[in-house]
Coordinates of C-alpha atoms in Angstrom, one line a residue:
X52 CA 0.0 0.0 0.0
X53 CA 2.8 2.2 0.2
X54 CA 3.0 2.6 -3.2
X55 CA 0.0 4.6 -3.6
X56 CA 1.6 7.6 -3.0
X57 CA 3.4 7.6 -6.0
X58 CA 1.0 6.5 -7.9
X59 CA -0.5 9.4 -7.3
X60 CA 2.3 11.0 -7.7
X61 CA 2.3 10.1 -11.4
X62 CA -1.4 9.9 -11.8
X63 CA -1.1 13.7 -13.7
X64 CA 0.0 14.1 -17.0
X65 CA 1.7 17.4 -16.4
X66 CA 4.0 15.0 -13.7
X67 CA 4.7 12.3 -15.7
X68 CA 6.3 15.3 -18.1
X69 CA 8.0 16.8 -15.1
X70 CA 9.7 13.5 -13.5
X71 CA 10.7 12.4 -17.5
X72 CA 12.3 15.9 -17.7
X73 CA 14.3 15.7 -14.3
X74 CA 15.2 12.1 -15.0
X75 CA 17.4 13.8 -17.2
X76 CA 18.0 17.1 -16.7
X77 CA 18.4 19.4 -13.3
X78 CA 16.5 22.7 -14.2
X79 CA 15.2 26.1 -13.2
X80 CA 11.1 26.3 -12.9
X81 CA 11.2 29.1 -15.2
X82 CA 13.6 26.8 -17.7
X83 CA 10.4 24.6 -16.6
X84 CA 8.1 26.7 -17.7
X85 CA 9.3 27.2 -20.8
X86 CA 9.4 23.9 -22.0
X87 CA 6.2 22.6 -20.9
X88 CA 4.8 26.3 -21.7
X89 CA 2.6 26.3 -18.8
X90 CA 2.1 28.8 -16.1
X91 CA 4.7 29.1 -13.7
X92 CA 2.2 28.7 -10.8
X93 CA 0.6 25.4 -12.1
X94 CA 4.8 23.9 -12.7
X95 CA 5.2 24.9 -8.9
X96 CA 2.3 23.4 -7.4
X97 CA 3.0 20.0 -9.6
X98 CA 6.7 20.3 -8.5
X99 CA 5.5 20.4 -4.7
X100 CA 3.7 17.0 -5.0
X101 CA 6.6 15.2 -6.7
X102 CA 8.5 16.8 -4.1
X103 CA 6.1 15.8 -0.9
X104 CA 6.0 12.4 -2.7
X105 CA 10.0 12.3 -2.5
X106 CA 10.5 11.8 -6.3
X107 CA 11.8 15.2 -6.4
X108 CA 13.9 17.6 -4.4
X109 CA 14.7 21.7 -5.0
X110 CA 18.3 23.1 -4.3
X111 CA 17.8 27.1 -3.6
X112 CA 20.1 29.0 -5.8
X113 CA 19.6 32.5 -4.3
X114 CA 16.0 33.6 -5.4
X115 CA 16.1 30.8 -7.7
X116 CA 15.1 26.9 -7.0
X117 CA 17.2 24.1 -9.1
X118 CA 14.9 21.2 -9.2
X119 CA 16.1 17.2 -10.0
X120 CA 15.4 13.9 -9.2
X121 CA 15.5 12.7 -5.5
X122 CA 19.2 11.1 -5.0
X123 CA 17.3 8.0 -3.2
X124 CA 15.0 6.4 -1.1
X125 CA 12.1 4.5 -1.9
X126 CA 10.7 7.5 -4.4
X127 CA 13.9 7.2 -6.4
X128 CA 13.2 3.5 -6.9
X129 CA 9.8 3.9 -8.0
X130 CA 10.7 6.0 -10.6
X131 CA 14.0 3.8 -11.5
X132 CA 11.5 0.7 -11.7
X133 CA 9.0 2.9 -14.2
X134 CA 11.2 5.0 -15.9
X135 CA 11.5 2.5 -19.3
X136 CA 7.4 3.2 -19.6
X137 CA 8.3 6.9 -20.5
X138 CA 11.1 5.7 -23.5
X139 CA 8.6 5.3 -26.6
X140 CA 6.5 8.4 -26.0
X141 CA 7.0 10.9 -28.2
X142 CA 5.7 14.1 -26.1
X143 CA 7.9 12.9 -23.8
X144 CA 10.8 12.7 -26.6
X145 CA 9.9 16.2 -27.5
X146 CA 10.0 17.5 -23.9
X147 CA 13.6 16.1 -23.5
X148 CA 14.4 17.7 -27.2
X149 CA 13.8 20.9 -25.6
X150 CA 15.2 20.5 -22.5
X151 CA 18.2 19.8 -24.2
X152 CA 18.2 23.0 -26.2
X153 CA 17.8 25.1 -23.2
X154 CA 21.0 23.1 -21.4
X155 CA 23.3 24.3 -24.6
X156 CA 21.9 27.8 -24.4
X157 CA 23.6 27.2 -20.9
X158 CA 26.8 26.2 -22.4
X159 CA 27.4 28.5 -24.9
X160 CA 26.5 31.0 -22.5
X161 CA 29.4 30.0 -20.8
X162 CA 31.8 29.6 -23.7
X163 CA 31.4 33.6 -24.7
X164 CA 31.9 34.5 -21.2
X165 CA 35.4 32.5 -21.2
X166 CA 36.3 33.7 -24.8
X167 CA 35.6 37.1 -23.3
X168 CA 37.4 36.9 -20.5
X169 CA 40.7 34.1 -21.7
X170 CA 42.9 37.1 -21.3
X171 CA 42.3 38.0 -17.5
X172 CA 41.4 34.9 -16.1
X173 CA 44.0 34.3 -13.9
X174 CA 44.2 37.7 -12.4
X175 CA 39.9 37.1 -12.0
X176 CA 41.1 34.1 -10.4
X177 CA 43.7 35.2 -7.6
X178 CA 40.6 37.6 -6.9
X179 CA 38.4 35.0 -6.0
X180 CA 41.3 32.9 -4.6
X181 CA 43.3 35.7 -2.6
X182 CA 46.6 34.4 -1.5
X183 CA 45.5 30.7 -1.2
X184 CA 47.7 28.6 -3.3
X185 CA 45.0 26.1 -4.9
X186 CA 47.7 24.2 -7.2
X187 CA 49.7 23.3 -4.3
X188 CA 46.7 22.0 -2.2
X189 CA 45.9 19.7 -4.9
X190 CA 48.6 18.1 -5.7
X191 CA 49.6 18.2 -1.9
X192 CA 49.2 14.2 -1.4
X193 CA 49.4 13.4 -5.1
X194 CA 51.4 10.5 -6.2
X195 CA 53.6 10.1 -9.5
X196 CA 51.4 9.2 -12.3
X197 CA 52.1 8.2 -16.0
X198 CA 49.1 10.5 -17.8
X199 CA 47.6 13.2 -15.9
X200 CA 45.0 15.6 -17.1
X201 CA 43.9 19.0 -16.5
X202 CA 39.8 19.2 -17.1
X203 CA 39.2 23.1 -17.5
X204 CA 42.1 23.8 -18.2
X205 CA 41.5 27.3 -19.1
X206 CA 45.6 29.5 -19.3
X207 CA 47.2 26.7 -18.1
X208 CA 48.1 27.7 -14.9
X209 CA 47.5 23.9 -13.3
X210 CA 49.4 22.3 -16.3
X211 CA 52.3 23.7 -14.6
X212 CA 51.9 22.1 -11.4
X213 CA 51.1 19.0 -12.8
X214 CA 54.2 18.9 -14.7
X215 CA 56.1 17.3 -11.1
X216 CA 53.3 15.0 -10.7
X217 CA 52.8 13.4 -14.3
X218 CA 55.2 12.1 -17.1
X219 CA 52.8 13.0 -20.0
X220 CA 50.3 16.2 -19.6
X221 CA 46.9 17.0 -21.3
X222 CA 45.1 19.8 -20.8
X223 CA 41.6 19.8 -22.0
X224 CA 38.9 22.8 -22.2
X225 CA 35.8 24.4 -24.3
X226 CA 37.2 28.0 -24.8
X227 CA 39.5 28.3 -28.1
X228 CA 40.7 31.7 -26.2
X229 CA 41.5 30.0 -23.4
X230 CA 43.2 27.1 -25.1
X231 CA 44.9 29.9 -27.2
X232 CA 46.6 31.1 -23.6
X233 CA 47.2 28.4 -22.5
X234 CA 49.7 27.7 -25.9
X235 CA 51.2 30.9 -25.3
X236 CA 52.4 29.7 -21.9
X237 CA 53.8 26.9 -23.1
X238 CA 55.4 27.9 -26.6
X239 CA 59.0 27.6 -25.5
X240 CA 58.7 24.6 -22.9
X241 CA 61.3 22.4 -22.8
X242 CA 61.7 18.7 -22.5
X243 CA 58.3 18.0 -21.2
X244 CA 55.4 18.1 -23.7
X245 CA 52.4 19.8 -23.2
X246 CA 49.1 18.1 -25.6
X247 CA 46.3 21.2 -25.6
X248 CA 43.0 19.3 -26.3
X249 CA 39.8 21.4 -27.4
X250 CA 36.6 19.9 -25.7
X251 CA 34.4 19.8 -23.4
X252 CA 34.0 17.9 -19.8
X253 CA 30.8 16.3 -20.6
X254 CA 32.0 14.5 -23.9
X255 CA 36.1 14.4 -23.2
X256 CA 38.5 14.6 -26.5
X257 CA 40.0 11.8 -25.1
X258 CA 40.0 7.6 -25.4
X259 CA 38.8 4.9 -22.3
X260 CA 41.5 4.1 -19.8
X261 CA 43.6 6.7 -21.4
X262 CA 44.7 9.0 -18.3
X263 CA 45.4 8.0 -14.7
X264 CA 45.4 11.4 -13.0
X265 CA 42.8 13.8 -13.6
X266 CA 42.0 16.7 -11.8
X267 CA 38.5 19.4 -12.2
X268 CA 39.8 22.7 -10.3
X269 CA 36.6 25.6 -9.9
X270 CA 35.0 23.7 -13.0
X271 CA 32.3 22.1 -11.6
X272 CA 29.8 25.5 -10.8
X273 CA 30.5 26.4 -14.6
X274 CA 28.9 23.3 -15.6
X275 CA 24.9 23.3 -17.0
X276 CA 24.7 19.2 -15.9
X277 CA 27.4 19.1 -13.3
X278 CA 27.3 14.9 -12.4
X279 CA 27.5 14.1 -16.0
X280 CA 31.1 15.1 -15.5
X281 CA 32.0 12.2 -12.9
X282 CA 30.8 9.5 -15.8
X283 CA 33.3 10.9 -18.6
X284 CA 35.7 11.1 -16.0
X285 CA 35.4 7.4 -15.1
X286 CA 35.8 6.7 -18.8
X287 CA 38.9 8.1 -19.4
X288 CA 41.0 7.1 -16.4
X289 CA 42.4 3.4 -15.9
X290 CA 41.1 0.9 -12.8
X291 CA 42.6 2.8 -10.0
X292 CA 43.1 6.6 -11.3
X293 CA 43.0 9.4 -9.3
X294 CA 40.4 11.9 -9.6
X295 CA 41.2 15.1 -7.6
X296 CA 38.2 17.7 -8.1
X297 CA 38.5 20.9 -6.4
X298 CA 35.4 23.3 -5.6
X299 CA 33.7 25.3 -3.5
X300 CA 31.4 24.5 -0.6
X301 CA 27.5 25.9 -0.9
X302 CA 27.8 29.2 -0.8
X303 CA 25.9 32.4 -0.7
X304 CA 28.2 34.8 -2.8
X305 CA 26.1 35.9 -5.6
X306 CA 28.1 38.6 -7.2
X307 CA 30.5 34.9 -8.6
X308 CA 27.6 34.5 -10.8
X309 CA 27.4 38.3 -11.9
X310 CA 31.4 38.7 -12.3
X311 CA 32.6 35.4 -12.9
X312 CA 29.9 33.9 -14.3
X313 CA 29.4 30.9 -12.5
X314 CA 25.7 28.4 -12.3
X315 CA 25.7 27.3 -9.5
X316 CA 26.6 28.7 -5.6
X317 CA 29.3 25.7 -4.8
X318 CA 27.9 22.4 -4.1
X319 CA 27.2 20.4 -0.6
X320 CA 29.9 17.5 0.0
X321 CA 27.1 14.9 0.1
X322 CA 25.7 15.7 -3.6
X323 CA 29.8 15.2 -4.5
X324 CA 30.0 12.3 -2.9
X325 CA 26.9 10.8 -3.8
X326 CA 28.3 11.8 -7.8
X327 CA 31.4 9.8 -7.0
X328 CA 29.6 7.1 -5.9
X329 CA 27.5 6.3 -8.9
X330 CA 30.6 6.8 -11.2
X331 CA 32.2 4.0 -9.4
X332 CA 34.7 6.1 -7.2
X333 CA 35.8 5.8 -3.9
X334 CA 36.4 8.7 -1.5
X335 CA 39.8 8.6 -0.3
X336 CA 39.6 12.1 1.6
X337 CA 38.3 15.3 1.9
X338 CA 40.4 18.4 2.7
X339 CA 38.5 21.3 3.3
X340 CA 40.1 24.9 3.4
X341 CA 38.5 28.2 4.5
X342 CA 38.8 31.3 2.1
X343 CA 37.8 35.0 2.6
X344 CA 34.5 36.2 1.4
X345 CA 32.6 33.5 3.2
X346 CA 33.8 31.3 0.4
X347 CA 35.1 27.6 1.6
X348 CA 36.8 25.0 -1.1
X349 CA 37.0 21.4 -0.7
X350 CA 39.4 19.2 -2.1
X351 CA 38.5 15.6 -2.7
X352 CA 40.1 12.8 -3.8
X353 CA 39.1 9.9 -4.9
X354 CA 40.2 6.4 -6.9
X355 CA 38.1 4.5 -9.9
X356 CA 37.5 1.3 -9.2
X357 CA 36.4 -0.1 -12.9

């Protein structure tokens, strides 16, 4: 009898579009709105049931609520037992198409904001960072590895670090003005070789098992589908790789998304570690470090097990 709930749950049309949506996609109510083009009173009160029926959960971004799937719990399974009935429909198909559409809006968003700034980024950095030397906290307990990779690699200024802790380097990221910096950095290296890879996180320029260090420095909250990352990651490092990922706590510092142009506020260390998990990672350790501005940054590391 327990299952009645969601049943109910899913007993509206307008729900059944709503879950197929966030089985895919995290998303904005107005983004919400828009696809569905519905009011954005009616796509709240629908949200609320999903929600009270714990098939869905919001994360407040400032004024703004992100809504997605619940991460588990017997709401989660429901829908993971049901979920192959919404495949074949093709107002569901259509809902997803434009879903999609509005998630590269997202990324090419981003894109002209890093082509804008490629020239200034480190200094916009250090801003943000203060005197905190990020590189050396993540490489602090790093190992010697044979391929390591740089995801974001914006200038470059990583690749540098990573040149002590990895034979062969790649550096990998969206922004051809970045990428072009990043070059320009490395134009008269010596000796160690430096492979500049134009991509992006989600679908990685690079083949399966082909890196075993990889490393996402203040990446993540510039990401439209943030845990899509963790599975392309998984792909492309070897049984055992490292995975060091680097970003900020939940945070309340909205002028990051007016100057810097972030999406999302930081993330809480249990929707990371839930990510890691489902990529098949384990969680070697957490080190967290307290920044000015109210701003903390965690460091985690963890290993794929394949």
């Amino acid at each position: 009898m327990d299952n009645i709930i969601y049943f109910k749950a899913l007993s509206d049309e307008t729900r059944i579009r709503l879950i197929n949506i966030l089985l895919h996609h995290d998303l904005k109510v107005g983004e919400l709105v828009s696809i569905l083009e519905m009011g954005q009173s009616r796509i709240s009160r629908h949200l609320k049931i999903l929600a009270d029926a714990g098939m869905a959960k919001c994360l407040k971004e400032g004024v703004w609520g992100i809504y997605s799937i619940a991460d588990s719990g017997p709401g989660r399974d429901f829908l993971e037992a049901v979920r192959y009935l919404f495949e074949q429909d093709h107002v569901l198909r259509a809902d997803l198409k434009r879903a999609e559409q509005i998630i590269e809006a997202r990324s090419a968003g981003t894109l002209r904001f890093f082509d804008h700034i490629a020239g200034s980024w480190d200094l916009l950095k250090r801003e943000i960072l203060g005197t905190f030397d990020i590189n050396h906290a993540i490489f602090e307990n790093t190992n010697a590895h044979e391929t390591g990779v740089d995801l974001g690699c914006g200038t470059g200024e990583l690749l540098e670090a990573m040149k002590a802790h990895a034979g062969r380097i790649i550096g990998v990221d969206s922004s051809p003005r970045m990428l072009e910096e990043a070059r320009k950095r490395f134009s008269d290296a010596n000796g160690q070789k430096v492979d500049i890879r134009l991509g992006e996180i989600e679908h990685l320029p690079l083949g399966d098992n082909e890196a075993d260090l990889a490393v996402i420095s203040l990446v993540l909250q510039y990401l439209a589908d943030p845990a899509a990352a963790f599975g392309e990651v998984a792909r492309i490092l070897r049984p055992g790789g490292v995975l060091i990922l680097a970003e900020f706590d939940r945070h309340q510092q909205h002028s990051l998304k007016t100057v810097y142009g972030v999406k999302w506020l930081g993330f809480d260390r249990e929707s990371i570690e839930t990510w890691f998990e489902k990529n098949g990672f384990a969680l070697q350790q957490v080190r967290p470090h307290n920044l000015s501005k109210g701003l903390s940054l965690n460091i985690f590391q963890a290993v794929h097990n394949a």
